[in-house]
């Protein structure tokens, strides 16, 4: 499995998870708010902030009926045309440079999801360090090939994709000579429910495609993302906003700053806890061995007295013989005087 860097940040199981805050349309068409989101993301400790690069024209047709109109009552965007939704959500292209500049100033990585070839060309002019392919574009092989041809890391969300479709996407990247790939398990519902997230797929993805793996998480809270680390996730993406109460196209399933800070902290703790396969006392535990139970003399004894269950006890601390030896000791005489509180050793017999 290829390990690689996005700028100076290693993507591998040897480092804590790479955390991406997805701004999406939560800027609510305000550059000032977009820059505040960058600042809040940096303060929360994320590694990267991602935006999306498209226009309504590059996404769909300006038609307000039929399949171009969202009628699903369960959709967050019911009652809008696709064109109007993308007009509301898109990040103006002239904002990209100041957003990435603010990321750089604050020490986090700024990059984007392009949705067509013109977006890739534009992002290349800004020298972004990586690309994301959204779930709805993971079957757009020409787009994937164009992104991969930049030679930069490609992060692909796997929402809705079959194994065959993912094979085509991964092969499209590798055919360009680019092996810097991350596959993100993703459930393309907004929000997603934990029971519909199936993160056991993460290690299966890793085994099938021999890539870095992670999670693009649309569930509420941080529990699913933290658990994904135990399954091998090296990259985690969560939508991010200043406040869900402020509204916005993706606000209802986005994390707020305190929640994102918790995600960063808890995923790092989860990664640290993985360690390796270990038995016996670790170096950190050795001082605690003294608190194990062991065998002690519980009454003053004279030489020749017999050890019984009245004058021998298994107690803390752990400086005597282990309790497993008690049957070998009972009924034996001590060869010298022994005071109460003496840890039992073989030399008293």
Tab-separated table of C-alpha atoms in Angstrom:
chain	number	residue	atom	x	y	z
A	1	UNK	CA	0.000	0.000	0.000
A	2	UNK	CA	1.460	3.342	-1.077
A	3	UNK	CA	2.177	5.910	1.595
A	4	UNK	CA	2.496	9.507	0.438
A	5	UNK	CA	2.376	13.107	1.549
A	6	UNK	CA	-0.072	15.901	0.899
A	7	UNK	CA	2.341	18.805	1.149
A	8	UNK	CA	4.271	18.000	4.334
A	9	UNK	CA	1.591	15.769	5.892
A	10	UNK	CA	2.092	12.007	5.649
A	11	UNK	CA	-0.915	9.865	4.790
A	12	UNK	CA	-0.371	6.463	6.383
A	13	UNK	CA	-1.235	4.311	9.359
A	14	UNK	CA	2.007	5.508	10.956
A	15	UNK	CA	0.546	8.937	11.644
A	16	UNK	CA	-2.679	10.234	13.146
A	17	UNK	CA	-5.642	10.481	10.763
A	18	UNK	CA	-5.659	13.295	8.225
A	19	UNK	CA	-8.759	15.351	9.078
A	20	UNK	CA	-10.533	17.348	6.364
A	21	UNK	CA	-13.130	20.010	7.148
A	22	UNK	CA	-15.504	20.284	4.176
A	23	UNK	CA	-16.893	23.818	3.819
A	24	UNK	CA	-19.154	23.012	0.874
A	25	UNK	CA	-21.875	25.694	0.650
A	26	UNK	CA	-21.849	26.599	4.343
A	27	UNK	CA	-20.298	29.972	3.523
A	28	UNK	CA	-23.870	31.084	2.695
A	29	UNK	CA	-22.545	33.195	-0.179
A	30	UNK	CA	-20.361	35.358	2.076
A	31	UNK	CA	-16.591	35.461	1.566
A	32	UNK	CA	-16.207	36.926	5.035
A	33	UNK	CA	-18.023	33.920	6.479
A	34	UNK	CA	-15.947	31.560	4.326
A	35	UNK	CA	-12.750	32.998	5.770
A	36	UNK	CA	-14.161	32.724	9.291
A	37	UNK	CA	-14.884	29.044	8.590
A	38	UNK	CA	-11.231	28.599	7.568
A	39	UNK	CA	-10.124	30.253	10.808
A	40	UNK	CA	-12.448	28.122	12.914
A	41	UNK	CA	-11.287	24.947	11.164
A	42	UNK	CA	-7.657	25.793	11.810
A	43	UNK	CA	-8.412	26.560	15.454
A	44	UNK	CA	-10.121	23.165	15.768
A	45	UNK	CA	-6.902	21.477	14.655
A	46	UNK	CA	-7.856	20.037	11.275
A	47	UNK	CA	-5.209	19.216	8.701
A	48	UNK	CA	-7.078	20.548	5.709
A	49	UNK	CA	-10.061	22.558	4.559
A	50	UNK	CA	-11.808	21.577	1.353
A	51	UNK	CA	-14.142	23.511	-0.881
A	52	UNK	CA	-15.937	22.583	-4.115
A	53	UNK	CA	-15.230	24.006	-7.552
A	54	UNK	CA	-18.137	24.241	-9.962
A	55	UNK	CA	-20.820	26.571	-11.235
A	56	UNK	CA	-24.484	25.815	-11.699
A	57	UNK	CA	-23.831	25.804	-15.460
A	58	UNK	CA	-21.098	23.148	-15.182
A	59	UNK	CA	-23.296	20.964	-13.000
A	60	UNK	CA	-26.682	20.834	-14.702
A	61	UNK	CA	-29.209	22.548	-16.971
A	62	UNK	CA	-31.350	25.507	-15.957
A	63	UNK	CA	-34.643	23.607	-15.993
A	64	UNK	CA	-37.166	23.859	-13.170
A	65	UNK	CA	-39.206	20.744	-13.850
A	66	UNK	CA	-39.061	16.992	-14.268
A	67	UNK	CA	-35.902	15.248	-13.168
A	68	UNK	CA	-34.213	18.624	-12.722
A	69	UNK	CA	-36.549	19.492	-9.830
A	70	UNK	CA	-36.185	17.915	-6.347
A	71	UNK	CA	-39.545	16.512	-5.240
A	72	UNK	CA	-38.354	14.018	-2.623
A	73	UNK	CA	-40.056	14.973	0.661
A	74	UNK	CA	-37.190	13.383	2.623
A	75	UNK	CA	-34.549	15.516	0.916
A	76	UNK	CA	-33.027	18.539	2.668
A	77	UNK	CA	-33.375	20.322	-0.656
A	78	UNK	CA	-36.964	19.393	-1.553
A	79	UNK	CA	-38.694	22.095	-3.592
A	80	UNK	CA	-35.561	23.380	-5.363
A	81	UNK	CA	-34.325	22.813	-8.867
A	82	UNK	CA	-30.847	21.358	-9.215
A	83	UNK	CA	-29.720	24.543	-10.949
A	84	UNK	CA	-30.956	26.806	-8.161
A	85	UNK	CA	-29.465	24.527	-5.505
A	86	UNK	CA	-26.034	24.673	-7.117
A	87	UNK	CA	-26.323	28.430	-7.591
A	88	UNK	CA	-26.949	28.742	-3.865
A	89	UNK	CA	-24.209	26.323	-2.838
A	90	UNK	CA	-21.342	27.063	-5.203
A	91	UNK	CA	-18.180	28.797	-4.090
A	92	UNK	CA	-17.386	31.708	-6.439
A	93	UNK	CA	-14.149	30.967	-8.233
A	94	UNK	CA	-12.696	34.363	-7.342
A	95	UNK	CA	-12.958	33.322	-3.685
A	96	UNK	CA	-10.693	30.300	-4.096
A	97	UNK	CA	-7.420	32.190	-3.967
A	98	UNK	CA	-8.191	34.165	-0.778
A	99	UNK	CA	-9.571	31.017	0.888
A	100	UNK	CA	-6.441	29.016	0.053
A	101	UNK	CA	-4.250	31.942	1.079
A	102	UNK	CA	-5.915	32.077	4.492
A	103	UNK	CA	-5.445	28.294	4.838
A	104	UNK	CA	-1.758	28.691	4.111
A	105	UNK	CA	-1.414	31.552	6.586
A	106	UNK	CA	-2.996	29.413	9.308
A	107	UNK	CA	-0.923	26.306	8.576
A	108	UNK	CA	-3.620	24.064	7.122
A	109	UNK	CA	-3.917	22.619	3.616
A	110	UNK	CA	-6.472	24.093	1.248
A	111	UNK	CA	-7.755	22.063	-1.693
A	112	UNK	CA	-10.962	21.304	-3.581
A	113	UNK	CA	-13.315	18.924	-5.335
A	114	UNK	CA	-13.528	19.731	-9.068
A	115	UNK	CA	-16.637	18.692	-10.937
A	116	UNK	CA	-15.487	19.093	-14.525
A	117	UNK	CA	-12.366	19.642	-16.622
A	118	UNK	CA	-12.559	23.448	-16.451
A	119	UNK	CA	-12.503	23.239	-12.653
A	120	UNK	CA	-9.354	21.092	-12.771
A	121	UNK	CA	-7.629	23.576	-15.058
A	122	UNK	CA	-8.592	26.423	-12.758
A	123	UNK	CA	-7.392	24.602	-9.636
A	124	UNK	CA	-4.116	23.742	-11.345
A	125	UNK	CA	-3.584	27.473	-11.903
A	126	UNK	CA	-3.794	27.826	-8.119
A	127	UNK	CA	-1.420	24.865	-7.601
A	128	UNK	CA	-3.648	22.927	-5.208
A	129	UNK	CA	-1.764	20.013	-3.566
A	130	UNK	CA	-4.474	17.338	-3.891
A	131	UNK	CA	-7.879	16.599	-5.380
A	132	UNK	CA	-11.104	15.054	-4.142
A	133	UNK	CA	-13.567	13.176	-6.344
A	134	UNK	CA	-17.115	13.323	-4.981
A	135	UNK	CA	-19.280	10.211	-4.767
A	136	UNK	CA	-21.582	11.405	-7.526
A	137	UNK	CA	-18.558	11.775	-9.839
A	138	UNK	CA	-16.808	8.492	-8.997
A	139	UNK	CA	-18.017	7.010	-12.292
A	140	UNK	CA	-16.838	10.014	-14.340
A	141	UNK	CA	-13.721	8.301	-15.673
A	142	UNK	CA	-12.625	11.189	-17.948
A	143	UNK	CA	-12.697	13.567	-14.963
A	144	UNK	CA	-10.815	11.077	-12.780
A	145	UNK	CA	-8.133	10.612	-15.459
A	146	UNK	CA	-7.680	14.358	-15.822
A	147	UNK	CA	-7.317	14.792	-12.051
A	148	UNK	CA	-4.923	11.838	-11.760
A	149	UNK	CA	-2.812	13.170	-14.638
A	150	UNK	CA	-1.802	16.117	-12.464
A	151	UNK	CA	0.323	13.664	-10.471
A	152	UNK	CA	-1.222	14.835	-7.221
A	153	UNK	CA	-2.968	12.704	-4.574
A	154	UNK	CA	-6.523	11.704	-5.487
A	155	UNK	CA	-9.114	11.156	-2.746
A	156	UNK	CA	-12.217	9.347	-4.019
A	157	UNK	CA	-15.496	8.999	-2.146
A	158	UNK	CA	-17.093	5.623	-2.772
A	159	UNK	CA	-20.770	6.454	-2.216
A	160	UNK	CA	-23.102	4.227	-4.266
A	161	UNK	CA	-20.230	2.692	-6.253
A	162	UNK	CA	-20.074	-1.035	-6.929
A	163	UNK	CA	-16.783	-2.914	-6.680
A	164	UNK	CA	-16.614	-2.946	-10.484
A	165	UNK	CA	-17.119	0.821	-10.652
A	166	UNK	CA	-14.457	1.392	-8.018
A	167	UNK	CA	-12.084	-0.874	-9.921
A	168	UNK	CA	-12.585	1.303	-12.988
A	169	UNK	CA	-11.927	4.465	-10.976
A	170	UNK	CA	-8.782	3.126	-9.302
A	171	UNK	CA	-7.496	1.729	-12.591
A	172	UNK	CA	-8.091	5.096	-14.262
A	173	UNK	CA	-5.846	6.749	-11.693
A	174	UNK	CA	-3.129	4.088	-11.886
A	175	UNK	CA	-3.061	4.137	-15.684
A	176	UNK	CA	-1.696	7.675	-15.453
A	177	UNK	CA	1.194	6.447	-13.303
A	178	UNK	CA	-0.342	7.954	-10.194
A	179	UNK	CA	-0.628	5.630	-7.209
A	180	UNK	CA	-1.437	8.260	-4.586
A	181	UNK	CA	-5.001	7.147	-3.906
A	182	UNK	CA	-7.339	7.306	-0.928
A	183	UNK	CA	-10.735	5.603	-1.043
A	184	UNK	CA	-13.236	7.050	1.412
A	185	UNK	CA	-16.159	4.887	2.519
A	186	UNK	CA	-19.168	7.116	2.037
A	187	UNK	CA	-22.928	6.829	2.355
A	188	UNK	CA	-24.585	9.279	-0.021
A	189	UNK	CA	-27.505	10.301	2.154
A	190	UNK	CA	-27.688	13.648	3.913
A	191	UNK	CA	-27.501	13.121	6.812
A	192	UNK	CA	-26.494	9.456	6.934
A	193	UNK	CA	-27.549	7.158	9.736
A	194	UNK	CA	-24.926	5.116	11.615
A	195	UNK	CA	-26.746	1.877	10.866
A	196	UNK	CA	-26.535	2.643	7.143
A	197	UNK	CA	-22.829	3.478	7.167
A	198	UNK	CA	-21.275	-0.010	7.095
A	199	UNK	CA	-17.744	0.993	8.031
A	200	UNK	CA	-16.626	-2.646	8.120
A	201	UNK	CA	-16.219	-1.964	4.398
A	202	UNK	CA	-13.120	0.144	5.166
A	203	UNK	CA	-10.635	-2.721	5.689
A	204	UNK	CA	-12.271	-4.590	2.803
A	205	UNK	CA	-11.578	-1.617	0.523
A	206	UNK	CA	-7.973	-1.610	1.690
A	207	UNK	CA	-7.559	-5.310	0.952
A	208	UNK	CA	-9.306	-5.132	-2.433
A	209	UNK	CA	-7.526	-2.124	-3.866
A	210	UNK	CA	-4.321	-1.812	-1.818
A	211	UNK	CA	-4.871	1.899	-1.255
A	212	UNK	CA	-5.067	4.250	1.672
A	213	UNK	CA	-8.629	4.209	3.032
A	214	UNK	CA	-10.833	6.441	5.122
A	215	UNK	CA	-14.291	7.851	5.671
A	216	UNK	CA	-16.352	10.656	4.224
A	217	UNK	CA	-18.837	10.914	7.048
A	218	UNK	CA	-22.320	12.413	6.825
A	219	UNK	CA	-23.532	11.103	10.182
A	220	UNK	CA	-24.152	13.379	13.125
A	221	UNK	CA	-21.563	13.458	15.886
A	222	UNK	CA	-18.072	11.954	15.935
A	223	UNK	CA	-18.651	8.346	17.002
A	224	UNK	CA	-18.663	6.793	13.536
A	225	UNK	CA	-15.509	8.663	12.499
A	226	UNK	CA	-13.641	7.694	15.673
A	227	UNK	CA	-14.589	4.051	15.197
A	228	UNK	CA	-13.370	4.132	11.598
A	229	UNK	CA	-9.829	4.718	12.840
A	230	UNK	CA	-9.837	1.279	14.482
A	231	UNK	CA	-10.716	-0.161	11.063
A	232	UNK	CA	-7.761	1.490	9.349
A	233	UNK	CA	-9.034	4.917	8.282
A	234	UNK	CA	-6.138	7.266	7.557
A	235	UNK	CA	-8.280	10.119	6.161
A	236	UNK	CA	-11.560	11.441	7.587
A	237	UNK	CA	-13.741	14.117	6.012
A	238	UNK	CA	-16.604	15.867	7.801
A	239	UNK	CA	-18.731	18.809	6.721
A	240	UNK	CA	-18.068	21.897	8.810
A	241	UNK	CA	-19.914	25.089	9.689
A	242	UNK	CA	-19.713	27.873	12.235
A	243	UNK	CA	-23.194	27.111	13.551
A	244	UNK	CA	-25.956	24.829	12.309
A	245	UNK	CA	-28.440	27.447	13.457
A	246	UNK	CA	-27.120	29.794	10.778
A	247	UNK	CA	-28.562	27.571	8.065
A	248	UNK	CA	-26.938	26.701	4.778
A	249	UNK	CA	-27.269	23.928	2.227
A	250	UNK	CA	-25.265	21.396	4.261
A	251	UNK	CA	-25.555	22.858	7.740
A	252	UNK	CA	-27.851	20.209	9.229
A	253	UNK	CA	-25.214	17.447	8.939
A	254	UNK	CA	-22.134	19.615	9.555
A	255	UNK	CA	-19.991	19.748	12.677
A	256	UNK	CA	-19.636	22.951	14.665
A	257	UNK	CA	-16.186	24.129	15.876
A	258	UNK	CA	-16.270	22.451	19.297
A	259	UNK	CA	-17.423	19.201	17.695
A	260	UNK	CA	-14.676	19.342	15.085
A	261	UNK	CA	-12.110	19.948	17.811
A	262	UNK	CA	-13.449	16.865	19.595
A	263	UNK	CA	-13.215	14.863	16.360
A	264	UNK	CA	-9.578	15.848	15.884
A	265	UNK	CA	-8.726	14.963	19.482
A	266	UNK	CA	-10.673	11.703	19.696
A	267	UNK	CA	-9.511	10.315	16.349
A	268	UNK	CA	-5.925	10.959	17.394
A	269	UNK	CA	-6.570	9.155	20.680
A	270	UNK	CA	-8.120	6.260	18.773
A	271	UNK	CA	-5.061	6.079	16.504
A	272	UNK	CA	-2.679	6.230	19.463
A	273	UNK	CA	-4.573	3.414	21.178
A	274	UNK	CA	-4.070	0.989	18.281
A	275	UNK	CA	-0.385	0.448	19.001
A	276	UNK	CA	0.735	-3.094	18.229
A	277	UNK	CA	0.006	-6.603	19.477
A	278	UNK	CA	1.161	-6.608	23.078
A	279	UNK	CA	1.007	-8.948	26.086
A	280	UNK	CA	2.581	-8.650	29.518
A	281	UNK	CA	3.451	-5.445	31.309
A	282	UNK	CA	4.380	-2.542	29.084
A	283	UNK	CA	7.096	-0.188	30.262
A	284	UNK	CA	4.349	2.163	31.431
A	285	UNK	CA	2.683	-0.638	33.429
A	286	UNK	CA	5.752	-2.018	35.196
A	287	UNK	CA	5.331	0.256	38.197
A	288	UNK	CA	1.816	-1.124	38.635
A	289	UNK	CA	3.008	-4.718	39.097
A	290	UNK	CA	3.483	-3.923	42.782
A	291	UNK	CA	-0.317	-3.692	43.143
A	292	UNK	CA	-0.955	-7.291	42.135
A	293	UNK	CA	-1.991	-9.737	44.845
A	294	UNK	CA	0.733	-11.905	46.332
A	295	UNK	CA	1.253	-14.155	49.347
A	296	UNK	CA	2.064	-12.543	52.712
A	297	UNK	CA	2.524	-13.730	56.289
A	298	UNK	CA	-0.525	-12.443	58.191
A	299	UNK	CA	0.565	-13.434	61.765
A	300	UNK	CA	3.908	-13.417	63.570
A	301	UNK	CA	5.481	-16.889	63.286
A	302	UNK	CA	8.223	-18.687	65.142
A	303	UNK	CA	10.657	-21.056	63.480
A	304	UNK	CA	8.914	-24.408	63.041
A	305	UNK	CA	5.369	-22.983	62.879
A	306	UNK	CA	3.202	-24.455	60.138
A	307	UNK	CA	1.846	-22.309	57.314
A	308	UNK	CA	-1.968	-22.386	57.277
A	309	UNK	CA	-4.798	-20.466	55.683
A	310	UNK	CA	-4.932	-18.468	58.933
A	311	UNK	CA	-1.396	-17.106	58.728
A	312	UNK	CA	-0.990	-16.885	54.948
A	313	UNK	CA	-3.069	-14.509	52.817
A	314	UNK	CA	-3.196	-13.412	49.205
A	315	UNK	CA	-3.244	-9.626	49.456
A	316	UNK	CA	-1.841	-6.535	47.858
A	317	UNK	CA	0.941	-5.463	47.284
A	318	UNK	CA	2.736	-7.812	44.943
A	319	UNK	CA	6.166	-8.406	46.457
A	320	UNK	CA	5.505	-11.986	47.608
A	321	UNK	CA	5.072	-15.199	45.679
A	322	UNK	CA	2.074	-15.321	43.309
A	323	UNK	CA	-1.140	-16.769	44.817
A	324	UNK	CA	-0.890	-19.832	42.561
A	325	UNK	CA	1.752	-21.268	44.925
A	326	UNK	CA	-0.436	-21.304	48.060
A	327	UNK	CA	-1.234	-25.038	47.852
A	328	UNK	CA	2.492	-25.836	47.771
A	329	UNK	CA	3.089	-23.704	50.883
A	330	UNK	CA	0.264	-24.691	53.196
A	331	UNK	CA	1.315	-27.352	55.702
A	332	UNK	CA	5.002	-26.516	55.427
A	333	UNK	CA	6.990	-25.258	58.459
A	334	UNK	CA	8.907	-21.994	58.373
A	335	UNK	CA	12.599	-22.356	59.128
A	336	UNK	CA	12.988	-19.003	60.903
A	337	UNK	CA	10.998	-16.392	62.776
A	338	UNK	CA	8.791	-14.380	60.399
A	339	UNK	CA	6.970	-11.156	61.199
A	340	UNK	CA	3.433	-10.328	60.142
A	341	UNK	CA	3.547	-8.391	56.840
A	342	UNK	CA	6.508	-10.320	55.426
A	343	UNK	CA	6.170	-11.158	51.730
A	344	UNK	CA	6.500	-14.902	51.323
A	345	UNK	CA	9.485	-16.223	49.425
A	346	UNK	CA	10.907	-19.721	49.114
A	347	UNK	CA	13.744	-18.919	51.514
A	348	UNK	CA	11.418	-18.881	54.579
A	349	UNK	CA	10.821	-22.624	54.193
